[in-house]
mmCIF file of C-alpha atoms in Angstrom:
data_model
loop_
_atom_site.group_PDB
_atom_site.id
_atom_site.type_symbol
_atom_site.label_atom_id
_atom_site.label_comp_id
_atom_site.label_asym_id
_atom_site.label_seq_id
_atom_site.Cartn_x
_atom_site.Cartn_y
_atom_site.Cartn_z
ATOM 1 C CA ASN X 1268 46.512 11.846 13.885
ATOM 2 C CA ALA X 1269 43.418 12.052 11.704
ATOM 3 C CA GLY X 1270 44.804 14.905 9.575
ATOM 4 C CA VAL X 1271 42.056 16.920 7.863
ATOM 5 C CA THR X 1272 38.539 15.555 8.292
ATOM 6 C CA GLN X 1273 35.683 16.692 6.073
ATOM 7 C CA THR X 1274 32.018 15.879 6.527
ATOM 8 C CA PRO X 1275 29.800 14.932 4.850
ATOM 9 C CA LYS X 1276 31.431 13.018 1.990
ATOM 10 C CA PHE X 1277 28.374 13.326 -0.234
ATOM 11 C CA GLN X 1278 25.379 15.665 -0.164
ATOM 12 C CA VAL X 1279 22.446 16.463 -2.421
ATOM 13 C CA LEU X 1280 20.685 19.770 -1.865
ATOM 14 C CA LYS X 1281 17.752 21.487 -3.452
ATOM 15 C CA THR X 1282 18.198 24.920 -4.958
ATOM 16 C CA GLY X 1283 17.760 27.549 -2.261
ATOM 17 C CA GLN X 1284 18.638 25.311 0.675
ATOM 18 C CA SER X 1285 21.497 26.149 2.992
ATOM 19 C CA MET X 1286 24.054 23.872 4.520
ATOM 20 C CA THR X 1287 27.430 23.797 6.232
ATOM 21 C CA LEU X 1288 30.389 21.733 5.122
ATOM 22 C CA GLN X 1289 32.544 20.806 8.073
ATOM 23 C CA CYS X 1290 36.335 20.764 8.169
ATOM 24 C CA ALA X 1291 38.493 19.910 11.168
ATOM 25 C CA GLN X 1292 42.229 19.375 11.522
ATOM 26 C CA ASP X 1293 44.230 18.047 14.439
ATOM 27 C CA MET X 1294 47.711 19.138 13.326
ATOM 28 C CA ASN X 1295 47.608 22.599 14.941
ATOM 29 C CA HIS X 1296 47.891 24.204 11.516
ATOM 30 C CA GLU X 1297 47.335 27.945 11.519
ATOM 31 C CA TYR X 1298 46.345 28.165 7.867
ATOM 32 C CA MET X 1299 43.146 26.632 6.544
ATOM 33 C CA SER X 1300 41.398 27.045 3.222
ATOM 34 C CA TRP X 1301 38.517 25.857 1.079
ATOM 35 C CA TYR X 1302 38.821 24.964 -2.587
ATOM 36 C CA ARG X 1303 36.294 23.814 -5.117
ATOM 37 C CA GLN X 1304 37.224 21.496 -7.944
ATOM 38 C CA ASP X 1305 35.361 21.484 -11.219
ATOM 39 C CA PRO X 1306 36.299 19.567 -14.395
ATOM 40 C CA GLY X 1307 38.954 21.412 -16.381
ATOM 41 C CA MET X 1308 39.133 24.230 -13.824
ATOM 42 C CA GLY X 1309 41.661 22.894 -11.372
ATOM 43 C CA LEU X 1310 41.314 23.921 -7.738
ATOM 44 C CA ARG X 1311 39.890 27.365 -7.083
ATOM 45 C CA LEU X 1312 40.250 29.073 -3.724
ATOM 46 C CA ILE X 1313 36.976 30.071 -2.052
ATOM 47 C CA HIS X 1314 38.013 31.389 1.363
ATOM 48 C CA TYR X 1315 41.008 31.038 3.604
ATOM 49 C CA SER X 1316 42.105 31.755 7.168
ATOM 50 C CA VAL X 1317 45.549 32.455 8.606
ATOM 51 C CA GLY X 1318 44.440 31.885 12.177
ATOM 52 C CA ALA X 1319 41.521 31.834 14.569
ATOM 53 C CA GLY X 1320 39.317 34.877 14.118
ATOM 54 C CA ILE X 1321 40.833 35.817 10.745
ATOM 55 C CA THR X 1322 39.297 34.987 7.372
ATOM 56 C CA ASP X 1323 39.647 36.357 3.866
ATOM 57 C CA GLN X 1324 38.227 35.828 0.409
ATOM 58 C CA GLY X 1325 39.797 33.804 -2.349
ATOM 59 C CA GLU X 1326 39.084 33.731 -6.080
ATOM 60 C CA VAL X 1327 35.436 32.579 -5.950
ATOM 61 C CA PRO X 1328 33.891 33.652 -2.611
ATOM 62 C CA ASN X 1329 30.377 34.606 -3.757
ATOM 63 C CA GLY X 1330 27.641 32.489 -2.217
ATOM 64 C CA TYR X 1331 29.868 31.156 0.571
ATOM 65 C CA ASN X 1332 30.606 32.217 4.126
ATOM 66 C CA VAL X 1333 33.266 31.022 6.541
ATOM 67 C CA SER X 1334 34.253 31.548 10.150
ATOM 68 C CA ARG X 1335 37.240 30.456 12.209
ATOM 69 C CA SER X 1336 36.370 30.446 15.892
ATOM 70 C CA THR X 1337 39.007 27.823 16.767
ATOM 71 C CA THR X 1338 42.321 26.711 15.272
ATOM 72 C CA GLU X 1339 40.885 23.274 14.548
ATOM 73 C CA ASP X 1340 37.646 24.060 12.714
ATOM 74 C CA PHE X 1341 36.873 25.940 9.504
ATOM 75 C CA PRO X 1342 33.281 25.391 8.348
ATOM 76 C CA LEU X 1343 32.050 26.525 4.940
ATOM 77 C CA ARG X 1344 28.454 27.714 4.683
ATOM 78 C CA LEU X 1345 26.357 27.815 1.556
ATOM 79 C CA LEU X 1346 23.715 30.438 2.179
ATOM 80 C CA SER X 1347 21.280 29.656 -0.646
ATOM 81 C CA ALA X 1348 22.450 26.769 -2.817
ATOM 82 C CA ALA X 1349 22.532 27.223 -6.589
ATOM 83 C CA PRO X 1350 23.171 24.589 -9.297
ATOM 84 C CA SER X 1351 26.435 26.408 -10.151
ATOM 85 C CA GLN X 1352 27.713 25.360 -6.741
ATOM 86 C CA THR X 1353 27.623 21.697 -7.707
ATOM 87 C CA SER X 1354 31.237 20.687 -7.238
ATOM 88 C CA VAL X 1355 33.745 18.764 -5.159
ATOM 89 C CA TYR X 1356 34.878 20.790 -2.166
ATOM 90 C CA PHE X 1357 38.245 20.317 -0.512
ATOM 91 C CA CYS X 1358 39.465 21.711 2.751
ATOM 92 C CA ALA X 1359 43.244 22.104 3.145
ATOM 93 C CA SER X 1360 45.520 23.182 5.964
ATOM 94 C CA SER X 1361 49.181 23.945 6.524
ATOM 95 C CA TYR X 1362 51.589 25.606 8.902
ATOM 96 C CA GLN X 1363 51.611 29.359 8.560
ATOM 97 C CA GLY X 1364 55.049 30.327 9.744
ATOM 98 C CA SER X 1365 57.134 28.369 7.270
ATOM 99 C CA SER X 1366 56.534 28.129 3.545
ATOM 100 C CA ASN X 1367 58.282 24.796 3.374
ATOM 101 C CA TYR X 1368 55.206 22.735 4.019
ATOM 102 C CA GLY X 1369 52.675 21.601 1.510
ATOM 103 C CA TYR X 1370 48.980 21.609 2.097
ATOM 104 C CA THR X 1371 47.241 18.651 3.691
ATOM 105 C CA PHE X 1372 43.901 18.093 2.007
ATOM 106 C CA GLY X 1373 40.784 16.442 3.350
ATOM 107 C CA SER X 1374 39.091 13.685 1.388
ATOM 108 C CA GLY X 1375 36.514 16.062 -0.067
ATOM 109 C CA THR X 1376 32.764 16.641 -0.103
ATOM 110 C CA ARG X 1377 30.921 15.891 -3.327
ATOM 111 C CA LEU X 1378 27.992 18.328 -3.422
ATOM 112 C CA THR X 1379 25.154 18.210 -5.921
ATOM 113 C CA ILE X 1380 22.549 20.962 -6.159
ATOM 114 C CA VAL X 1381 19.327 19.981 -7.918
ATOM 115 C CA GLY N 1154 45.298 38.355 -10.852
ATOM 116 C CA GLN N 1155 47.951 35.734 -10.647
ATOM 117 C CA GLN N 1156 47.431 32.890 -13.070
ATOM 118 C CA VAL N 1157 49.105 29.544 -13.330
ATOM 119 C CA MET N 1158 48.707 27.719 -16.623
ATOM 120 C CA GLN N 1159 49.422 24.037 -16.925
ATOM 121 C CA ILE N 1160 49.797 21.954 -20.079
ATOM 122 C CA PRO N 1161 48.851 19.552 -21.412
ATOM 123 C CA GLN N 1162 45.398 19.071 -19.944
ATOM 124 C CA TYR N 1163 45.446 15.352 -20.767
ATOM 125 C CA GLN N 1164 48.204 12.889 -21.572
ATOM 126 C CA HIS N 1165 47.882 9.226 -22.437
ATOM 127 C CA VAL N 1166 51.025 7.101 -22.593
ATOM 128 C CA GLN N 1167 52.045 3.501 -22.885
ATOM 129 C CA GLU N 1168 53.462 2.041 -19.717
ATOM 130 C CA GLY N 1169 57.213 2.567 -19.761
ATOM 131 C CA GLU N 1170 57.053 5.819 -21.719
ATOM 132 C CA ASP N 1171 58.106 9.115 -20.212
ATOM 133 C CA PHE N 1172 55.699 11.901 -19.240
ATOM 134 C CA THR N 1173 56.155 15.630 -18.740
ATOM 135 C CA THR N 1174 53.780 18.347 -17.570
ATOM 136 C CA TYR N 1175 54.575 22.040 -17.711
ATOM 137 C CA CYS N 1176 53.488 24.919 -15.533
ATOM 138 C CA ASN N 1177 53.743 28.621 -16.419
ATOM 139 C CA SER N 1178 52.959 31.663 -14.305
ATOM 140 C CA SER N 1179 52.178 35.181 -15.431
ATOM 141 C CA THR N 1180 54.183 36.519 -12.484
ATOM 142 C CA THR N 1181 57.367 35.600 -10.638
ATOM 143 C CA LEU N 1182 56.707 33.028 -7.954
ATOM 144 C CA SER N 1183 58.288 32.755 -4.509
ATOM 145 C CA ASN N 1184 57.914 28.990 -4.703
ATOM 146 C CA ILE N 1185 56.004 26.295 -6.516
ATOM 147 C CA GLN N 1186 54.481 23.088 -5.256
ATOM 148 C CA TRP N 1187 53.416 19.910 -7.007
ATOM 149 C CA TYR N 1188 50.536 17.653 -6.026
ATOM 150 C CA LYS N 1189 49.190 14.335 -7.242
ATOM 151 C CA GLN N 1190 45.523 13.395 -7.145
ATOM 152 C CA ARG N 1191 44.573 9.777 -7.763
ATOM 153 C CA PRO N 1192 41.196 9.157 -9.443
ATOM 154 C CA GLY N 1193 38.465 9.732 -6.870
ATOM 155 C CA GLY N 1194 40.978 10.934 -4.309
ATOM 156 C CA HIS N 1195 42.296 14.168 -2.925
ATOM 157 C CA PRO N 1196 45.455 16.110 -3.820
ATOM 158 C CA VAL N 1197 48.578 14.892 -2.067
ATOM 159 C CA PHE N 1198 51.633 17.095 -1.681
ATOM 160 C CA LEU N 1199 54.686 15.869 -3.582
ATOM 161 C CA ILE N 1200 57.335 18.572 -3.375
ATOM 162 C CA GLN N 1201 58.136 22.270 -3.142
ATOM 163 C CA LEU N 1202 60.715 24.159 -5.193
ATOM 164 C CA VAL N 1203 62.020 27.485 -3.955
ATOM 165 C CA LYS N 1204 65.282 28.422 -5.647
ATOM 166 C CA SER N 1205 65.791 29.683 -9.177
ATOM 167 C CA GLY N 1206 66.899 26.809 -11.424
ATOM 168 C CA GLU N 1207 66.274 24.245 -8.695
ATOM 169 C CA VAL N 1208 66.035 20.573 -9.670
ATOM 170 C CA LYS N 1209 64.762 17.897 -7.310
ATOM 171 C CA LYS N 1210 64.268 14.187 -7.824
ATOM 172 C CA GLN N 1211 62.008 11.657 -6.189
ATOM 173 C CA LYS N 1212 62.802 8.237 -7.636
ATOM 174 C CA ARG N 1213 61.469 8.424 -11.223
ATOM 175 C CA LEU N 1214 60.069 11.958 -10.804
ATOM 176 C CA THR N 1215 62.162 15.022 -11.651
ATOM 177 C CA PHE N 1216 60.959 18.507 -10.758
ATOM 178 C CA GLN N 1217 62.438 21.709 -12.149
ATOM 179 C CA PHE N 1218 61.949 25.381 -11.328
ATOM 180 C CA GLY N 1219 62.841 27.845 -14.053
ATOM 181 C CA GLU N 1220 65.615 30.398 -13.800
ATOM 182 C CA ALA N 1221 63.098 33.255 -13.851
ATOM 183 C CA LYS N 1222 60.891 31.455 -11.305
ATOM 184 C CA LYS N 1223 57.930 31.698 -13.668
ATOM 185 C CA ASN N 1224 57.798 28.132 -14.912
ATOM 186 C CA SER N 1225 58.212 24.606 -13.686
ATOM 187 C CA SER N 1226 58.028 21.064 -14.971
ATOM 188 C CA LEU N 1227 57.458 17.561 -13.706
ATOM 189 C CA HIS N 1228 58.995 14.698 -15.637
ATOM 190 C CA ILE N 1229 58.271 11.041 -14.959
ATOM 191 C CA THR N 1230 60.674 8.501 -16.389
ATOM 192 C CA ALA N 1231 59.380 5.097 -17.458
ATOM 193 C CA THR N 1232 55.802 5.496 -16.265
ATOM 194 C CA GLN N 1233 54.095 2.777 -14.263
ATOM 195 C CA THR N 1234 50.385 2.173 -13.765
ATOM 196 C CA THR N 1235 50.722 3.547 -10.241
ATOM 197 C CA ASP N 1236 51.525 6.953 -11.774
ATOM 198 C CA VAL N 1237 47.945 7.349 -13.042
ATOM 199 C CA GLY N 1238 46.255 10.472 -11.747
ATOM 200 C CA THR N 1239 46.108 14.225 -12.123
ATOM 201 C CA TYR N 1240 49.207 16.273 -11.422
ATOM 202 C CA PHE N 1241 48.786 19.845 -10.245
ATOM 203 C CA CYS N 1242 51.288 22.609 -9.889
ATOM 204 C CA ALA N 1243 50.543 25.418 -7.466
ATOM 205 C CA GLY N 1244 52.354 28.715 -7.289
ATOM 206 C CA ARG N 1245 52.733 31.071 -4.391
ATOM 207 C CA ARG N 1246 53.677 34.733 -4.663
ATOM 208 C CA GLY N 1247 54.617 36.144 -1.292
ATOM 209 C CA ALA N 1248 51.690 35.326 0.988
ATOM 210 C CA GLN N 1249 50.233 31.939 1.883
ATOM 211 C CA LYS N 1250 47.653 31.645 -0.877
ATOM 212 C CA LEU N 1251 48.410 28.988 -3.441
ATOM 213 C CA VAL N 1252 47.111 29.329 -6.994
ATOM 214 C CA PHE N 1253 46.653 25.978 -8.681
ATOM 215 C CA GLY N 1254 47.068 25.140 -12.322
ATOM 216 C CA GLN N 1255 44.280 23.284 -14.101
ATOM 217 C CA GLY N 1256 46.118 19.994 -13.758
ATOM 218 C CA THR N 1257 47.355 17.366 -16.206
ATOM 219 C CA ARG N 1258 45.458 14.121 -16.212
ATOM 220 C CA LEU N 1259 47.739 11.172 -16.909
ATOM 221 C CA THR N 1260 46.349 7.871 -18.102
ATOM 222 C CA ILE N 1261 48.505 4.844 -18.867
ATOM 223 C CA ASN N 1262 47.974 1.919 -21.172
ATOM 224 C CA PRO N 1263 49.491 -1.154 -19.515
#
């Protein structure tokens, strides 16, 4: 099993550009989420999904869109990149039914907006 | 909203010394999880605590969940260089969403 796969690993964007960060998992996890990590801020939840076709906002959703058309994929879209969105982005997944499982994180996407 | 505060933000120890990080929530948690992130890596799940007053051990790591289910701690006995990294607690109240603390970055002088 590959676990949670994130692409790309690194990306530099210009202000105003759009892009999609990809996240795929092969563990049949119902729950998927996106976090951003900034120095001294821990991990902040952007958006999450409890199953295909269902998404909801986290703590810091502004400037980001998500969709969940399949169980496996949960892409994160930046509509118009801003320097404040420079961060490391992590996708995480887990089983939904039981709360006894921790999150499995992808290896992250380091995004720089110039 | 729900907040999870973690202290200290940084901790530097000599190899062989003990280390403790503390996590406090503004609300009662249904469970709390701990993660470790190595430098340049991603968070890796360590453990989940569910019951009031629960204590769990993993080799040199001891995890505690407070009686009121609002605080937790991670204690490492006799640190080794392999323990370097950032330790995060994450609290859940009811639904699936986890709220992460800011993390404690542990560095070790060999």
